[in-house]
PDB file of C-alpha atoms in Angstrom:
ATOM      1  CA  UNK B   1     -12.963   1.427 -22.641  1.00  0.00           C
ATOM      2  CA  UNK B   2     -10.513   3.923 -21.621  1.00  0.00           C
ATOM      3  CA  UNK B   3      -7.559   2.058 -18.981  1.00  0.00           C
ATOM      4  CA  UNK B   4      -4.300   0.694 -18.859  1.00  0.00           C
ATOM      5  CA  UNK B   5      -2.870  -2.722 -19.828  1.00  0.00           C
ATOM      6  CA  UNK B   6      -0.095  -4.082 -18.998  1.00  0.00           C
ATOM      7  CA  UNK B   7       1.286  -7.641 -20.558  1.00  0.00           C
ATOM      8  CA  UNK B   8       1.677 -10.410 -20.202  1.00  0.00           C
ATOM      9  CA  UNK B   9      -0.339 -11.300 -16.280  1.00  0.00           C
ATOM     10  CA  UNK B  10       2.615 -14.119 -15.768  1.00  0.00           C
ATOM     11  CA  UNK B  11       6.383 -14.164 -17.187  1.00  0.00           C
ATOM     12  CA  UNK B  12       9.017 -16.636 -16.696  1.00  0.00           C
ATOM     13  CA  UNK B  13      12.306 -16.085 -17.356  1.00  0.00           C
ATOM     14  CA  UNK B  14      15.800 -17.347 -17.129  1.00  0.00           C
ATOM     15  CA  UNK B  15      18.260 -15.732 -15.049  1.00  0.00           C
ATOM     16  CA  UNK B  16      20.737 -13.595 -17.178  1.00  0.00           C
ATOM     17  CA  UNK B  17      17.939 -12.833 -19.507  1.00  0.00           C
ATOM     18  CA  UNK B  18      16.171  -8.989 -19.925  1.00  0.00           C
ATOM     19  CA  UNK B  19      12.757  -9.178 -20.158  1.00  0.00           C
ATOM     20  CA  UNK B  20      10.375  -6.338 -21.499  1.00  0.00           C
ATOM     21  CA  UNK B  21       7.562  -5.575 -19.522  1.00  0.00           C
ATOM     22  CA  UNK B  22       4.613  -3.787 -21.704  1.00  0.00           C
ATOM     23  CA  UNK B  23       2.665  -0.750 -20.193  1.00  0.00           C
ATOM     24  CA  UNK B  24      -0.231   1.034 -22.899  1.00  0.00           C
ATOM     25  CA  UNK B  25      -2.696   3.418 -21.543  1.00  0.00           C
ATOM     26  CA  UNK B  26      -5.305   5.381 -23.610  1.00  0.00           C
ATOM     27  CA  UNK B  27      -6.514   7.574 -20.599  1.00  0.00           C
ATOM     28  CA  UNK B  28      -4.395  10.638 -22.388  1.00  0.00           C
ATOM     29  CA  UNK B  29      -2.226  10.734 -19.618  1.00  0.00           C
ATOM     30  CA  UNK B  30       1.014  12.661 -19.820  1.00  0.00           C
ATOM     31  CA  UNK B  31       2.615  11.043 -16.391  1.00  0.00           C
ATOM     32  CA  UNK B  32       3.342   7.399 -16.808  1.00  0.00           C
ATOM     33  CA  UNK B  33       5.287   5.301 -13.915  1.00  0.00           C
ATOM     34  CA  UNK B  34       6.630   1.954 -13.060  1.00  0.00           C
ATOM     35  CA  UNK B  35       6.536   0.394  -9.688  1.00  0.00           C
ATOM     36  CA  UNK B  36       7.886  -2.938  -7.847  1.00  0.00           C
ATOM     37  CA  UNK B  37       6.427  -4.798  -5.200  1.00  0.00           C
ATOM     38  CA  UNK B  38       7.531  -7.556  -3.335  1.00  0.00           C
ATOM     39  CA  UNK B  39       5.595  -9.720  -0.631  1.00  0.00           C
ATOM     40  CA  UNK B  40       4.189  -8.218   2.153  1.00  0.00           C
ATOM     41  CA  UNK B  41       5.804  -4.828   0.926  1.00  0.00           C
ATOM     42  CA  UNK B  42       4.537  -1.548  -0.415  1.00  0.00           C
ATOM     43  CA  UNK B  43       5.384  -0.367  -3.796  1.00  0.00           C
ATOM     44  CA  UNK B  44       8.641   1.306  -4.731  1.00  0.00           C
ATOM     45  CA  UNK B  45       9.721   3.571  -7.567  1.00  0.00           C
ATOM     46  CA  UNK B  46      11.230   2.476 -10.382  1.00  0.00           C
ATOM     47  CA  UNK B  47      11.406   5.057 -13.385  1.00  0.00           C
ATOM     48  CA  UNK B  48       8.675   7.781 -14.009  1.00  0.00           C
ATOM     49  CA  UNK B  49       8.437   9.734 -17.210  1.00  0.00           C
ATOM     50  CA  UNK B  50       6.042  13.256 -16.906  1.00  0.00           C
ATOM     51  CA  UNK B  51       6.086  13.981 -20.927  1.00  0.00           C
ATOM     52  CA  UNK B  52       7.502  11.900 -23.901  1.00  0.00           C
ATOM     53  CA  UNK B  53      11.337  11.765 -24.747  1.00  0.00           C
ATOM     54  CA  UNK B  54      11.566  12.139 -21.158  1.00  0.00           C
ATOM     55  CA  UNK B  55      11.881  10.134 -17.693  1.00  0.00           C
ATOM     56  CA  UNK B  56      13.214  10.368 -14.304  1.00  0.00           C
ATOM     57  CA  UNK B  57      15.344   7.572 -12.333  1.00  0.00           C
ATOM     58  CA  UNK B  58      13.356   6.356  -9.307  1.00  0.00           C
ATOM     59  CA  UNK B  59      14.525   4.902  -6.131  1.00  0.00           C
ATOM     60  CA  UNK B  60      15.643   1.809  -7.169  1.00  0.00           C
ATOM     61  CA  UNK B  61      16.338   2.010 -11.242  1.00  0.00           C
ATOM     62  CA  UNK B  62      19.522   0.195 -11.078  1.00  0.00           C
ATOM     63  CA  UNK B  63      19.613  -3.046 -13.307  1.00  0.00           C
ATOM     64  CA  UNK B  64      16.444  -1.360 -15.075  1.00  0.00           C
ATOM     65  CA  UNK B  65      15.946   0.488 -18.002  1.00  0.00           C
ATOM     66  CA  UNK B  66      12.989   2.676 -19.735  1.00  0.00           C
ATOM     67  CA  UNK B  67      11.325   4.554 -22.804  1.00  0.00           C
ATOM     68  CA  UNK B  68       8.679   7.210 -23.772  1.00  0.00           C
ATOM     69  CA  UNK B  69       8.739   7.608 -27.262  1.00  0.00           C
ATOM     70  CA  UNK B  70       4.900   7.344 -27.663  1.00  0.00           C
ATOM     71  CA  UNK B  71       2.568   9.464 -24.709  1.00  0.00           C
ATOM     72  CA  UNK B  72       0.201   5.738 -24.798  1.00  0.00           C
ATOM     73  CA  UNK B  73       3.382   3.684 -24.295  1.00  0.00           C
ATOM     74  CA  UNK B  74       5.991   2.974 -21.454  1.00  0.00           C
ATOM     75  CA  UNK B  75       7.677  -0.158 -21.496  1.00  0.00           C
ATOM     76  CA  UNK B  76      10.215  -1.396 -18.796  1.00  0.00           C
ATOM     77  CA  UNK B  77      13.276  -3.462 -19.493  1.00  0.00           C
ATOM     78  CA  UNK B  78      14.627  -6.024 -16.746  1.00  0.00           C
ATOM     79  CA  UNK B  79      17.695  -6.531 -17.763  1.00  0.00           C
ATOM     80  CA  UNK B  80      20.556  -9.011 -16.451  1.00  0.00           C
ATOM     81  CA  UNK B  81      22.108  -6.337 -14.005  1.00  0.00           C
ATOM     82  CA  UNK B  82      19.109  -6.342 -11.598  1.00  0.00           C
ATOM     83  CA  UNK B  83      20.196  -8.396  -9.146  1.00  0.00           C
ATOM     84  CA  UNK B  84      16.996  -9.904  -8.013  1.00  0.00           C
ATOM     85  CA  UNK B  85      14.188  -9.094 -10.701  1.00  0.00           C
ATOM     86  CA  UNK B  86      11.304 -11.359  -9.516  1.00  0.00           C
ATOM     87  CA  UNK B  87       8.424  -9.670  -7.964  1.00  0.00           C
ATOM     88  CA  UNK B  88       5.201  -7.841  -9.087  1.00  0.00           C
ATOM     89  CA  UNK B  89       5.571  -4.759 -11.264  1.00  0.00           C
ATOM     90  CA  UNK B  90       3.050  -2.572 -11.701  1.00  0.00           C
ATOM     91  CA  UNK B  91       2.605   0.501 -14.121  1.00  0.00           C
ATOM     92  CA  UNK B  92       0.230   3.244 -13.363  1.00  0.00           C
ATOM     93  CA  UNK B  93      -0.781   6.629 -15.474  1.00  0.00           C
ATOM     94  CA  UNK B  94      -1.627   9.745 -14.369  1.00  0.00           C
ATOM     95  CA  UNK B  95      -2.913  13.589 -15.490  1.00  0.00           C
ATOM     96  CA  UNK B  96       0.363  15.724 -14.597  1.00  0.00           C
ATOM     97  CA  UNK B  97      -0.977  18.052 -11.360  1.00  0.00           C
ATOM     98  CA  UNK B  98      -3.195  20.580 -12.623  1.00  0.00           C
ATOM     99  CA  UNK B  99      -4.682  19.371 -15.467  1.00  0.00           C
ATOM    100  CA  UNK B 100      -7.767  17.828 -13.854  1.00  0.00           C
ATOM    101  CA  UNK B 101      -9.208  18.441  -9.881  1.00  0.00           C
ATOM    102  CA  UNK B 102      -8.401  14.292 -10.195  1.00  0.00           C
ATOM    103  CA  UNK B 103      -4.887  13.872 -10.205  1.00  0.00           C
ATOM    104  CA  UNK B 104      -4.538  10.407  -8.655  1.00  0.00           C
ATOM    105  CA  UNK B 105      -2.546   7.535 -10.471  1.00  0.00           C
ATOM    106  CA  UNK B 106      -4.126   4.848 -12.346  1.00  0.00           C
ATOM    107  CA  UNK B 107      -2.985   1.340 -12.095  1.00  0.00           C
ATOM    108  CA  UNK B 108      -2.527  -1.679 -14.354  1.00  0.00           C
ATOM    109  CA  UNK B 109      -3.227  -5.034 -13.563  1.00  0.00           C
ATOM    110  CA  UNK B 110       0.676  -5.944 -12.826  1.00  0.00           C
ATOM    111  CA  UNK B 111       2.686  -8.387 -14.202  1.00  0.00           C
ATOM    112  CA  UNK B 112       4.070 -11.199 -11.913  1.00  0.00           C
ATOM    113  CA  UNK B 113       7.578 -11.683 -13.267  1.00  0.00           C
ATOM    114  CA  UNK B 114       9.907 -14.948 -11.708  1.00  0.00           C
ATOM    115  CA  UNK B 115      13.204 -15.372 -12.852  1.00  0.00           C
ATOM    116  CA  UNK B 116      14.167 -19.089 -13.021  1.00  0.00           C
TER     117      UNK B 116
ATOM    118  CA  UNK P   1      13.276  13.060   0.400  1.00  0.00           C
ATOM    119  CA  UNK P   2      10.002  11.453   1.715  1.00  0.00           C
ATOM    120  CA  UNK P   3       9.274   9.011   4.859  1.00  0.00           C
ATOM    121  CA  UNK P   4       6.036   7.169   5.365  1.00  0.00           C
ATOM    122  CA  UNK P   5       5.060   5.243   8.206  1.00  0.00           C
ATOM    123  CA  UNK P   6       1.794   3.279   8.666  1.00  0.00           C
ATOM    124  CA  UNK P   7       0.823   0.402  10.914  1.00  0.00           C
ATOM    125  CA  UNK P   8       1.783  -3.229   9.509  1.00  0.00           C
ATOM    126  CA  UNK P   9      -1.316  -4.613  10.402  1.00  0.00           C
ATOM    127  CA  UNK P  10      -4.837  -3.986  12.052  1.00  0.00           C
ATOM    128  CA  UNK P  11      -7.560  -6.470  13.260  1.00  0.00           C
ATOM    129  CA  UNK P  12     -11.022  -5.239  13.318  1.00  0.00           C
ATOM    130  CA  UNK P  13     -14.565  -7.012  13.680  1.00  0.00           C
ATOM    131  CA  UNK P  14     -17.589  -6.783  11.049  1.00  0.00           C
ATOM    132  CA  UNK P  15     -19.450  -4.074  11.485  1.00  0.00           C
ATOM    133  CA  UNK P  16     -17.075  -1.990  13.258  1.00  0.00           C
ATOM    134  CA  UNK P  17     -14.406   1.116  12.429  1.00  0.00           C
ATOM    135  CA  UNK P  18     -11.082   1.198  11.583  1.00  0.00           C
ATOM    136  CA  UNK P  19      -8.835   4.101  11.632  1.00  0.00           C
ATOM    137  CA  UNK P  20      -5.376   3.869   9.672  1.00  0.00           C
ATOM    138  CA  UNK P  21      -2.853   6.526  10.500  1.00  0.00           C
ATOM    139  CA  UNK P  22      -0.429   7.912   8.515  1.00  0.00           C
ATOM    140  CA  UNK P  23       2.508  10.119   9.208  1.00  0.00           C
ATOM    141  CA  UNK P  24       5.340  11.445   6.720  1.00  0.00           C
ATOM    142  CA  UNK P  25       7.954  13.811   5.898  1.00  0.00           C
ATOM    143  CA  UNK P  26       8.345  15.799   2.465  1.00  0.00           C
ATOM    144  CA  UNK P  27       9.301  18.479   0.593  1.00  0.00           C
ATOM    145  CA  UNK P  28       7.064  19.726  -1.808  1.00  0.00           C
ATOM    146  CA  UNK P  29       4.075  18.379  -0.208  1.00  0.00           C
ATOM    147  CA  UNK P  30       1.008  18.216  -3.393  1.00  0.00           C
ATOM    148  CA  UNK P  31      -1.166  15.951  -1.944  1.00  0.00           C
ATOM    149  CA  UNK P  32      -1.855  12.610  -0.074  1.00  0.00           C
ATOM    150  CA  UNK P  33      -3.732   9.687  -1.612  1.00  0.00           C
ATOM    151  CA  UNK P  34      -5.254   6.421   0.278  1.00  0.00           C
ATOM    152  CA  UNK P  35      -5.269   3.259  -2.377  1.00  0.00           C
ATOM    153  CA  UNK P  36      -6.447  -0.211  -1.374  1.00  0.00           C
ATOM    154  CA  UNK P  37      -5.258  -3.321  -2.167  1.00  0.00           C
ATOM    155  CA  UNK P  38      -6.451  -6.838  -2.287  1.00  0.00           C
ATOM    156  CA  UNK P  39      -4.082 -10.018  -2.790  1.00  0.00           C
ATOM    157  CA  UNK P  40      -2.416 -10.208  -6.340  1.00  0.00           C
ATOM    158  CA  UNK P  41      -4.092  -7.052  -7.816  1.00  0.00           C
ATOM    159  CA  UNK P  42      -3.335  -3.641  -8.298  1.00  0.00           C
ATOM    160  CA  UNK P  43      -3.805  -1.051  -5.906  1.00  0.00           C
ATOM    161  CA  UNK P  44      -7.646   0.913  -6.649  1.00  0.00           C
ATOM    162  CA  UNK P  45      -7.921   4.756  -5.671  1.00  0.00           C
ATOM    163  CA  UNK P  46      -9.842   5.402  -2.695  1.00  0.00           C
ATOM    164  CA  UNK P  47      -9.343   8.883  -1.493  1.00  0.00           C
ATOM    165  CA  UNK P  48      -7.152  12.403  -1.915  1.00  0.00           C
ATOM    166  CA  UNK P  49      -6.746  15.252   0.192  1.00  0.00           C
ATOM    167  CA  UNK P  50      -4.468  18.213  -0.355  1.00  0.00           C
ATOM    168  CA  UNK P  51      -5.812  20.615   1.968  1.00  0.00           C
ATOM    169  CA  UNK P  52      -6.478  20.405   5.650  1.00  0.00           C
ATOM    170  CA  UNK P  53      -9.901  18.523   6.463  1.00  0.00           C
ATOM    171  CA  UNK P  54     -11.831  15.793   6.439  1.00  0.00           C
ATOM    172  CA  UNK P  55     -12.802  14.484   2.907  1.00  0.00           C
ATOM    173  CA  UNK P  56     -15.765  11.664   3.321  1.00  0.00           C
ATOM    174  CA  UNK P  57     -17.068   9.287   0.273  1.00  0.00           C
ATOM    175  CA  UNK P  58     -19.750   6.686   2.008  1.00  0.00           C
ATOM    176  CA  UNK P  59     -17.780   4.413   4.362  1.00  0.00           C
ATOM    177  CA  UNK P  60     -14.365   5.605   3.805  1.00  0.00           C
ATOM    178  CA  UNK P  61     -13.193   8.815   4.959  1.00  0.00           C
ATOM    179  CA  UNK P  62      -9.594  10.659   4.903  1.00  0.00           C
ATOM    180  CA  UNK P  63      -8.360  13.486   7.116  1.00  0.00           C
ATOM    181  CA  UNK P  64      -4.716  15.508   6.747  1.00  0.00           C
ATOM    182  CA  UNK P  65      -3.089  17.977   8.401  1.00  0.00           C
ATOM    183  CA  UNK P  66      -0.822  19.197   6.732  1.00  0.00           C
ATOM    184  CA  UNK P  67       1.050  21.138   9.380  1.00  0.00           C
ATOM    185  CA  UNK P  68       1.440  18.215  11.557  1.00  0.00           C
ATOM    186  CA  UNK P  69       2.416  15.447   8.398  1.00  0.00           C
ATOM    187  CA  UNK P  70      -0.651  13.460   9.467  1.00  0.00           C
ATOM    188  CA  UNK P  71      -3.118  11.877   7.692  1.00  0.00           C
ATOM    189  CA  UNK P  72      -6.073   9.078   8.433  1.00  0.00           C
ATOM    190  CA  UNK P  73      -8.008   6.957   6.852  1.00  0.00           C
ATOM    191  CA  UNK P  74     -11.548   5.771   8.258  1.00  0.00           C
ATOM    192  CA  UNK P  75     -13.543   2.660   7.377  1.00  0.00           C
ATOM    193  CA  UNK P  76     -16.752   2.642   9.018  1.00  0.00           C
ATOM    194  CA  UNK P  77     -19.591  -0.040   9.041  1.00  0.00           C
ATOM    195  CA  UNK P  78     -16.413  -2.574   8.334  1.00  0.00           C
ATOM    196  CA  UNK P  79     -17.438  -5.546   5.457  1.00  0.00           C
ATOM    197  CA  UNK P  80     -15.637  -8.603   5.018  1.00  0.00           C
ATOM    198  CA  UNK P  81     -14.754  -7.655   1.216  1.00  0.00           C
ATOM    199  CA  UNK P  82     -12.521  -4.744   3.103  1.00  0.00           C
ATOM    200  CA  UNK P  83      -9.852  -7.019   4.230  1.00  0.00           C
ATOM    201  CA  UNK P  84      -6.661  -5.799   2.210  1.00  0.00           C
ATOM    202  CA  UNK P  85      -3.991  -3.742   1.964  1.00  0.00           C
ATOM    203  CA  UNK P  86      -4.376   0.056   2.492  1.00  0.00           C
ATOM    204  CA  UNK P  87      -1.736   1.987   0.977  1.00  0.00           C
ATOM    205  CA  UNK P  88      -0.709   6.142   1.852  1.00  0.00           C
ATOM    206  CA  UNK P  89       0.911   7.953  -0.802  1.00  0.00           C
ATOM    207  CA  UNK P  90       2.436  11.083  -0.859  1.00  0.00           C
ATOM    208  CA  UNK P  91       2.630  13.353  -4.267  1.00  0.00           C
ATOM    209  CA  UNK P  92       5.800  15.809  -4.054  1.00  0.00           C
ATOM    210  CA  UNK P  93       6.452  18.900  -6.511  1.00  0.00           C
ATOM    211  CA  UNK P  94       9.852  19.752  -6.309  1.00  0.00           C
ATOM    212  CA  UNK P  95      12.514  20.697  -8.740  1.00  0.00           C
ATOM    213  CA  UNK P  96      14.121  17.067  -8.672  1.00  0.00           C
ATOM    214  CA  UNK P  97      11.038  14.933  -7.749  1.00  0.00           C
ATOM    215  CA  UNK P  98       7.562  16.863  -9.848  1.00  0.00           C
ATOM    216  CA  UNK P  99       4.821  14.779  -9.664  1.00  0.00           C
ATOM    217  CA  UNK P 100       6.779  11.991  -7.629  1.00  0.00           C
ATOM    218  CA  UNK P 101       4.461   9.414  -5.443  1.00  0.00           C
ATOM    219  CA  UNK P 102       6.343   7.809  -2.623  1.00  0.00           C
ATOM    220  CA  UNK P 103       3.927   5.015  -0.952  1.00  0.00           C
ATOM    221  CA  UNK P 104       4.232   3.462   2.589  1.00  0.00           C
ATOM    222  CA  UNK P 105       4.542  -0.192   2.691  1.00  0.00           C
ATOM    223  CA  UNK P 106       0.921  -0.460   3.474  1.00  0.00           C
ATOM    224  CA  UNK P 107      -1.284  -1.678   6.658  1.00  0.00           C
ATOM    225  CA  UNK P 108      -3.064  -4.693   6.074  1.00  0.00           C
ATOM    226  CA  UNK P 109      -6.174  -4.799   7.316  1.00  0.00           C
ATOM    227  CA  UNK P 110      -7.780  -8.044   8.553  1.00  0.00           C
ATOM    228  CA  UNK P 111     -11.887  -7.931   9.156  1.00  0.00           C
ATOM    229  CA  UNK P 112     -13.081 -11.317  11.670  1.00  0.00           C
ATOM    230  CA  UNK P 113     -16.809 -12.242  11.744  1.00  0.00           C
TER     231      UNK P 113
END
């Protein structure tokens, strides 16, 4: 089944600790994206990446870091800068415009990360 | 840069309709996307519209104008499985931000008996 998975559901951590998130997709996508959400709030930009070897800074990438060195693969690294990491990330795919008349994202099933 | 606004929170009965507004401000407008969301999951795709109109799929329907940075969402014959989050998203196609989404912080919606 084509989709994206993202592991693991649940990760505990210790504060001053990074923490890689995983993100695979076999959808062909070139776009891939990474999102936080905290309670009660809507999502918010992390890093995107439109082709491999290549990504963007969102709106809130500090204390984050990313790579695309594989078009399936996009994983996110927490790492001991980000000031308050625990929340619900969620990593979505998506055609870049044009390719198909269905260019909407494609989401994960999140990962619920809570630093200790 | 990009500003979305939606309601926190609307209250409707079974049975009835709901209408979710939307306003925002981009550059590089390429499209506006409804997703909903339920409790702990990940947000599912409900609608797109990138010209002016009405776009309907069964109960849901989506309307934008594109002139007026305005778009709704409609959720007839309301079912008690629709209570969730309903999130707007805006796509934007400029130089610095191609192929960007910027979401609104969602309007929960709450469906009584």
């Amino acid at each position: 089944d084509g989709g994206i998975t993202q592991s693991p559901k649940y990760l505990f951590r210790k504060e001053g600790q990074n923490v890689t998130l995983s993100c695979e997709q076999n959808l062909n996508h070139d776009a891939m994206y990474w999102y936080r959400q905290d309670p009660g709030q809507g999502l918010r930009l992390i890093y995107y990446s439109q082709i491999v070897n290549d990504f963007q800074k969102g709106d809130i990438a500090e204390g984050y870091s990313v790579s695309r060195e594989k078009k399936e693969s996009f994983p996110l690294t927490v790492t001991s800068a980000q000031k308050n990491p625990t929340a619900f990330y969620l990593c979505a795919s998506s055609p870049n415009p044009g390719q198909t008349s269905t260019d909407t994202q494609y989401f994960g099933p999140g990962t619920r990360l809570t630093v200790l | 840069g990009q500003n979305i606004d939606q309601p926190t929170e609307m209250t409707a009965t079974e049975g009835a309709i709901v209408q979710i507004n939307c306003t925002y401000q981009t550059s590089g407008f390429n499209g506006l996307f409804w997703y909903q969301q339920h409790a702990g999951e990940a947000p599912t795709f409900l609608s797109y519209n990138v010209l002016d109109g009405l776009e309907e799929k069964g109960r849901f329907s989506s309307f934008l104008s594109r002139s007026k940075g305005y778009s709704y969402l409609l959720l007839k014959e309301l079912q008690m499985k629709d209570s969730a989050s309903y999130l707007c998203a805006v796509r934007a196609m400029t130089t610095d931000s191609w192929g960007k989404f910027q979401f609104g912080a969602g309007t929960q919606v709450v469906v009584t008996p």
